[in-house]
């Protein structure tokens, strides 16, 4: 069974802290994504990566960075957490190339910044 | 660039009644379309997808959707809903295998006993 695993389901951090959200997939997928989900706004793309050490900005990259040192792992970093980054964060992976398939999602990390 | 509009943010429906959740997209190129479901405090699970071929696509849990290229729509339907179908539903689009999925804002389906 395919799996995308996010390291935490719930996280509470203080304003100004550096926060790491980790995501691991076991499907050998080339593409990985970080989305942010807020009520009434749907899913918005923060960053994505189509290969190891490669990254592309999504629609809302400000205040975030990412790291992909290994194919199976994609980390989202909040350099200095702020209360407006309180949200649900969803990681996804997808095979790349001409084969068009769906994205597989992790369970999500609900982050609260106080 | 692609965009997705889900026309209803909330849809209440009685148990065993039919339901349609509407999705329209805009794109200047051919696209691939998906419907996902999200149960409370869960990630997203694929319901069905349109990649090519028959425009009527059947998915899990009795859902189906019809791709209409001329109307740029991909509406989701179920002939008889259950309480367990209460969830949020997202429509998504992408033009290729190497680009991210673009999501609509979601439709919250509430099934009433």
mmCIF file of C-alpha atoms in Angstrom:
data_model
loop_
_atom_site.group_PDB
_atom_site.id
_atom_site.type_symbol
_atom_site.label_atom_id
_atom_site.label_comp_id
_atom_site.label_asym_id
_atom_site.label_seq_id
_atom_site.Cartn_x
_atom_site.Cartn_y
_atom_site.Cartn_z
ATOM 1 C CA UNK A 1 0.000 0.000 0.000
ATOM 2 C CA UNK A 2 1.374 3.402 -1.003
ATOM 3 C CA UNK A 3 2.249 5.718 1.800
ATOM 4 C CA UNK A 4 3.064 9.347 2.475
ATOM 5 C CA UNK A 5 3.954 9.931 6.117
ATOM 6 C CA UNK A 6 4.086 13.282 7.869
ATOM 7 C CA UNK A 7 6.086 13.288 11.065
ATOM 8 C CA UNK A 8 3.520 15.025 13.285
ATOM 9 C CA UNK A 9 -0.288 15.180 13.290
ATOM 10 C CA UNK A 10 -0.441 18.132 15.684
ATOM 11 C CA UNK A 11 2.204 20.702 16.520
ATOM 12 C CA UNK A 12 2.202 23.781 18.757
ATOM 13 C CA UNK A 13 5.030 26.284 18.407
ATOM 14 C CA UNK A 14 5.819 29.751 19.699
ATOM 15 C CA UNK A 15 6.134 32.860 17.538
ATOM 16 C CA UNK A 16 9.660 33.237 16.213
ATOM 17 C CA UNK A 17 10.611 29.574 16.486
ATOM 18 C CA UNK A 18 12.119 27.713 13.550
ATOM 19 C CA UNK A 19 9.770 24.863 12.628
ATOM 20 C CA UNK A 20 10.482 21.751 10.594
ATOM 21 C CA UNK A 21 7.700 19.685 9.014
ATOM 22 C CA UNK A 22 8.908 16.371 7.643
ATOM 23 C CA UNK A 23 7.385 14.223 4.925
ATOM 24 C CA UNK A 24 8.490 10.805 3.692
ATOM 25 C CA UNK A 25 7.109 8.762 0.789
ATOM 26 C CA UNK A 26 7.781 5.125 -0.022
ATOM 27 C CA UNK A 27 6.668 5.087 -3.673
ATOM 28 C CA UNK A 28 9.896 6.282 -5.340
ATOM 29 C CA UNK A 29 8.015 9.322 -6.680
ATOM 30 C CA UNK A 30 9.952 12.082 -8.378
ATOM 31 C CA UNK A 31 7.574 14.912 -7.448
ATOM 32 C CA UNK A 32 6.738 16.073 -3.961
ATOM 33 C CA UNK A 33 4.580 18.983 -2.824
ATOM 34 C CA UNK A 34 3.688 21.037 0.216
ATOM 35 C CA UNK A 35 0.216 22.568 0.400
ATOM 36 C CA UNK A 36 -1.408 24.707 3.026
ATOM 37 C CA UNK A 37 -5.130 24.293 3.735
ATOM 38 C CA UNK A 38 -7.272 27.011 5.299
ATOM 39 C CA UNK A 39 -11.081 27.142 5.636
ATOM 40 C CA UNK A 40 -12.692 28.687 2.567
ATOM 41 C CA UNK A 41 -9.386 28.903 0.703
ATOM 42 C CA UNK A 42 -8.894 25.270 -0.289
ATOM 43 C CA UNK A 43 -5.376 23.966 -0.854
ATOM 44 C CA UNK A 44 -2.688 26.426 -1.809
ATOM 45 C CA UNK A 45 0.706 25.310 -3.095
ATOM 46 C CA UNK A 46 3.697 26.475 -1.046
ATOM 47 C CA UNK A 47 6.610 24.701 -2.740
ATOM 48 C CA UNK A 48 7.214 21.652 -4.864
ATOM 49 C CA UNK A 49 10.176 19.572 -5.914
ATOM 50 C CA UNK A 50 10.575 17.501 -9.063
ATOM 51 C CA UNK A 51 13.929 15.968 -8.179
ATOM 52 C CA UNK A 52 16.476 15.712 -5.385
ATOM 53 C CA UNK A 53 17.921 19.127 -4.506
ATOM 54 C CA UNK A 54 15.473 20.811 -6.903
ATOM 55 C CA UNK A 55 12.683 23.096 -5.730
ATOM 56 C CA UNK A 56 10.149 25.455 -7.233
ATOM 57 C CA UNK A 57 8.070 28.149 -5.571
ATOM 58 C CA UNK A 58 4.354 27.680 -5.522
ATOM 59 C CA UNK A 59 1.672 30.298 -5.011
ATOM 60 C CA UNK A 60 2.474 31.274 -1.409
ATOM 61 C CA UNK A 61 6.202 30.668 -0.663
ATOM 62 C CA UNK A 62 6.793 33.716 1.545
ATOM 63 C CA UNK A 63 7.960 32.763 5.029
ATOM 64 C CA UNK A 64 8.746 29.178 4.025
ATOM 65 C CA UNK A 65 11.663 27.225 2.629
ATOM 66 C CA UNK A 66 12.119 23.568 1.701
ATOM 67 C CA UNK A 67 14.792 20.921 1.574
ATOM 68 C CA UNK A 68 15.016 17.738 -0.467
ATOM 69 C CA UNK A 69 18.314 15.961 0.152
ATOM 70 C CA UNK A 70 16.952 12.471 -0.554
ATOM 71 C CA UNK A 71 14.311 11.381 -3.045
ATOM 72 C CA UNK A 72 11.944 10.050 -0.408
ATOM 73 C CA UNK A 73 12.035 13.018 1.976
ATOM 74 C CA UNK A 74 10.744 16.577 1.555
ATOM 75 C CA UNK A 75 10.943 19.022 4.455
ATOM 76 C CA UNK A 76 9.064 22.274 4.920
ATOM 77 C CA UNK A 77 10.784 24.902 7.064
ATOM 78 C CA UNK A 78 9.186 27.903 8.722
ATOM 79 C CA UNK A 79 12.202 30.141 9.320
ATOM 80 C CA UNK A 80 10.484 32.244 12.009
ATOM 81 C CA UNK A 81 6.982 31.056 12.785
ATOM 82 C CA UNK A 82 4.209 33.633 12.935
ATOM 83 C CA UNK A 83 0.593 33.348 14.059
ATOM 84 C CA UNK A 84 -0.642 33.726 10.463
ATOM 85 C CA UNK A 85 1.090 30.442 9.671
ATOM 86 C CA UNK A 86 -1.325 28.579 11.910
ATOM 87 C CA UNK A 87 -2.867 26.133 9.462
ATOM 88 C CA UNK A 88 -3.161 22.554 8.219
ATOM 89 C CA UNK A 89 -0.143 21.507 6.146
ATOM 90 C CA UNK A 90 -0.457 18.684 3.635
ATOM 91 C CA UNK A 91 2.383 16.867 1.909
ATOM 92 C CA UNK A 92 1.833 14.981 -1.346
ATOM 93 C CA UNK A 93 3.860 12.973 -3.835
ATOM 94 C CA UNK A 94 3.325 12.013 -7.449
ATOM 95 C CA UNK A 95 5.206 10.166 -10.138
ATOM 96 C CA UNK A 96 6.802 12.411 -12.760
ATOM 97 C CA UNK A 97 7.288 12.323 -16.528
ATOM 98 C CA UNK A 98 4.652 11.728 -19.164
ATOM 99 C CA UNK A 99 2.718 9.272 -17.054
ATOM 100 C CA UNK A 100 -0.085 11.236 -15.507
ATOM 101 C CA UNK A 101 -1.265 9.945 -12.167
ATOM 102 C CA UNK A 102 -2.904 11.272 -9.076
ATOM 103 C CA UNK A 103 -1.107 12.786 -6.109
ATOM 104 C CA UNK A 104 -0.975 10.803 -2.871
ATOM 105 C CA UNK A 105 -1.391 12.731 0.351
ATOM 106 C CA UNK A 106 -0.170 12.392 3.906
ATOM 107 C CA UNK A 107 -2.485 12.731 6.904
ATOM 108 C CA UNK A 108 -1.654 16.373 7.421
ATOM 109 C CA UNK A 109 0.012 18.356 10.198
ATOM 110 C CA UNK A 110 -2.145 20.826 12.078
ATOM 111 C CA UNK A 111 0.233 23.561 13.200
ATOM 112 C CA UNK A 112 -0.725 26.142 15.805
ATOM 113 C CA UNK A 113 1.601 29.103 16.365
ATOM 114 C CA UNK A 114 1.017 30.970 19.633
ATOM 115 C CA UNK B 1 -2.399 28.811 -16.008
ATOM 116 C CA UNK B 2 -5.166 26.570 -14.790
ATOM 117 C CA UNK B 3 -7.867 27.398 -12.290
ATOM 118 C CA UNK B 4 -10.740 25.506 -10.699
ATOM 119 C CA UNK B 5 -14.077 26.833 -9.478
ATOM 120 C CA UNK B 6 -16.251 24.797 -7.178
ATOM 121 C CA UNK B 7 -19.569 26.537 -7.404
ATOM 122 C CA UNK B 8 -20.986 25.547 -4.014
ATOM 123 C CA UNK B 9 -19.087 25.927 -0.770
ATOM 124 C CA UNK B 10 -21.671 23.926 1.206
ATOM 125 C CA UNK B 11 -24.247 21.366 0.092
ATOM 126 C CA UNK B 12 -26.729 19.926 2.611
ATOM 127 C CA UNK B 13 -28.693 16.878 1.449
ATOM 128 C CA UNK B 14 -30.954 14.289 3.046
ATOM 129 C CA UNK B 15 -29.795 10.702 3.372
ATOM 130 C CA UNK B 16 -30.622 8.513 0.322
ATOM 131 C CA UNK B 17 -31.170 11.596 -1.882
ATOM 132 C CA UNK B 18 -29.034 12.194 -4.999
ATOM 133 C CA UNK B 19 -26.293 14.835 -4.984
ATOM 134 C CA UNK B 20 -24.256 16.733 -7.547
ATOM 135 C CA UNK B 21 -21.136 18.720 -6.649
ATOM 136 C CA UNK B 22 -20.159 21.121 -9.371
ATOM 137 C CA UNK B 23 -16.680 21.832 -10.714
ATOM 138 C CA UNK B 24 -15.632 24.067 -13.572
ATOM 139 C CA UNK B 25 -12.088 24.633 -14.745
ATOM 140 C CA UNK B 26 -10.273 27.005 -17.043
ATOM 141 C CA UNK B 27 -7.252 26.056 -19.101
ATOM 142 C CA UNK B 28 -5.791 26.829 -22.508
ATOM 143 C CA UNK B 29 -4.451 23.283 -22.847
ATOM 144 C CA UNK B 30 -5.759 19.761 -22.341
ATOM 145 C CA UNK B 31 -6.050 18.836 -18.707
ATOM 146 C CA UNK B 32 -6.421 15.890 -16.406
ATOM 147 C CA UNK B 33 -9.065 16.077 -13.701
ATOM 148 C CA UNK B 34 -9.446 14.628 -10.226
ATOM 149 C CA UNK B 35 -11.900 14.543 -7.351
ATOM 150 C CA UNK B 36 -10.604 14.027 -3.813
ATOM 151 C CA UNK B 37 -12.469 13.545 -0.522
ATOM 152 C CA UNK B 38 -11.286 14.662 2.901
ATOM 153 C CA UNK B 39 -12.840 13.283 6.081
ATOM 154 C CA UNK B 40 -12.391 15.292 9.314
ATOM 155 C CA UNK B 41 -8.760 15.547 10.433
ATOM 156 C CA UNK B 42 -7.561 13.372 7.567
ATOM 157 C CA UNK B 43 -5.508 13.852 4.432
ATOM 158 C CA UNK B 44 -7.023 13.759 0.953
ATOM 159 C CA UNK B 45 -8.125 10.493 -0.639
ATOM 160 C CA UNK B 46 -8.669 10.049 -4.373
ATOM 161 C CA UNK B 47 -12.291 9.447 -5.383
ATOM 162 C CA UNK B 48 -11.820 9.296 -9.146
ATOM 163 C CA UNK B 49 -9.805 10.696 -12.030
ATOM 164 C CA UNK B 50 -10.196 11.527 -15.702
ATOM 165 C CA UNK B 51 -7.039 11.046 -17.777
ATOM 166 C CA UNK B 52 -8.451 10.078 -21.195
ATOM 167 C CA UNK B 53 -11.049 7.854 -22.844
ATOM 168 C CA UNK B 54 -14.658 7.622 -21.690
ATOM 169 C CA UNK B 55 -15.967 10.903 -20.364
ATOM 170 C CA UNK B 56 -18.006 9.139 -17.657
ATOM 171 C CA UNK B 57 -15.695 8.095 -14.868
ATOM 172 C CA UNK B 58 -16.651 5.831 -11.989
ATOM 173 C CA UNK B 59 -14.908 6.049 -8.659
ATOM 174 C CA UNK B 60 -14.999 4.620 -5.169
ATOM 175 C CA UNK B 61 -17.983 4.676 -2.796
ATOM 176 C CA UNK B 62 -20.529 4.860 -5.654
ATOM 177 C CA UNK B 63 -19.424 8.263 -6.972
ATOM 178 C CA UNK B 64 -19.103 9.109 -10.643
ATOM 179 C CA UNK B 65 -18.189 12.212 -12.649
ATOM 180 C CA UNK B 66 -18.629 13.351 -16.227
ATOM 181 C CA UNK B 67 -16.003 15.269 -18.146
ATOM 182 C CA UNK B 68 -17.574 17.841 -20.459
ATOM 183 C CA UNK B 69 -14.939 19.557 -22.563
ATOM 184 C CA UNK B 70 -17.292 22.064 -24.197
ATOM 185 C CA UNK B 71 -18.648 23.157 -20.811
ATOM 186 C CA UNK B 72 -15.200 22.847 -19.136
ATOM 187 C CA UNK B 73 -16.900 20.973 -16.317
ATOM 188 C CA UNK B 74 -16.284 17.859 -14.244
ATOM 189 C CA UNK B 75 -19.294 17.502 -11.949
ATOM 190 C CA UNK B 76 -19.384 14.788 -9.288
ATOM 191 C CA UNK B 77 -22.574 12.787 -8.701
ATOM 192 C CA UNK B 78 -23.943 10.088 -6.446
ATOM 193 C CA UNK B 79 -27.463 8.689 -6.858
ATOM 194 C CA UNK B 80 -28.050 8.001 -3.153
ATOM 195 C CA UNK B 81 -25.889 9.433 -0.355
ATOM 196 C CA UNK B 82 -25.161 7.977 3.069
ATOM 197 C CA UNK B 83 -24.365 9.678 6.359
ATOM 198 C CA UNK B 84 -20.786 8.449 5.910
ATOM 199 C CA UNK B 85 -20.422 10.618 2.775
ATOM 200 C CA UNK B 86 -20.339 13.718 4.988
ATOM 201 C CA UNK B 87 -16.937 15.228 4.159
ATOM 202 C CA UNK B 88 -15.217 17.938 2.139
ATOM 203 C CA UNK B 89 -14.735 17.327 -1.580
ATOM 204 C CA UNK B 90 -12.060 18.909 -3.740
ATOM 205 C CA UNK B 91 -11.822 19.123 -7.512
ATOM 206 C CA UNK B 92 -8.319 19.405 -9.006
ATOM 207 C CA UNK B 93 -6.731 19.894 -12.433
ATOM 208 C CA UNK B 94 -3.283 19.561 -13.972
ATOM 209 C CA UNK B 95 -2.026 19.767 -17.561
ATOM 210 C CA UNK B 96 0.744 17.205 -17.241
ATOM 211 C CA UNK B 97 2.600 14.699 -15.115
ATOM 212 C CA UNK B 98 5.249 17.141 -13.995
ATOM 213 C CA UNK B 99 3.117 20.009 -12.781
ATOM 214 C CA UNK B 100 1.325 20.377 -9.463
ATOM 215 C CA UNK B 101 -2.377 19.800 -9.111
ATOM 216 C CA UNK B 102 -4.394 23.005 -8.806
ATOM 217 C CA UNK B 103 -7.299 22.664 -6.393
ATOM 218 C CA UNK B 104 -10.666 24.320 -6.020
ATOM 219 C CA UNK B 105 -11.737 25.764 -2.670
ATOM 220 C CA UNK B 106 -13.741 22.693 -1.758
ATOM 221 C CA UNK B 107 -17.392 21.793 -1.190
ATOM 222 C CA UNK B 108 -18.564 20.662 2.212
ATOM 223 C CA UNK B 109 -21.199 17.949 1.823
ATOM 224 C CA UNK B 110 -23.435 17.442 4.846
ATOM 225 C CA UNK B 111 -25.752 14.436 4.771
ATOM 226 C CA UNK B 112 -28.752 14.764 7.069
ATOM 227 C CA UNK B 113 -30.538 11.750 8.577
#
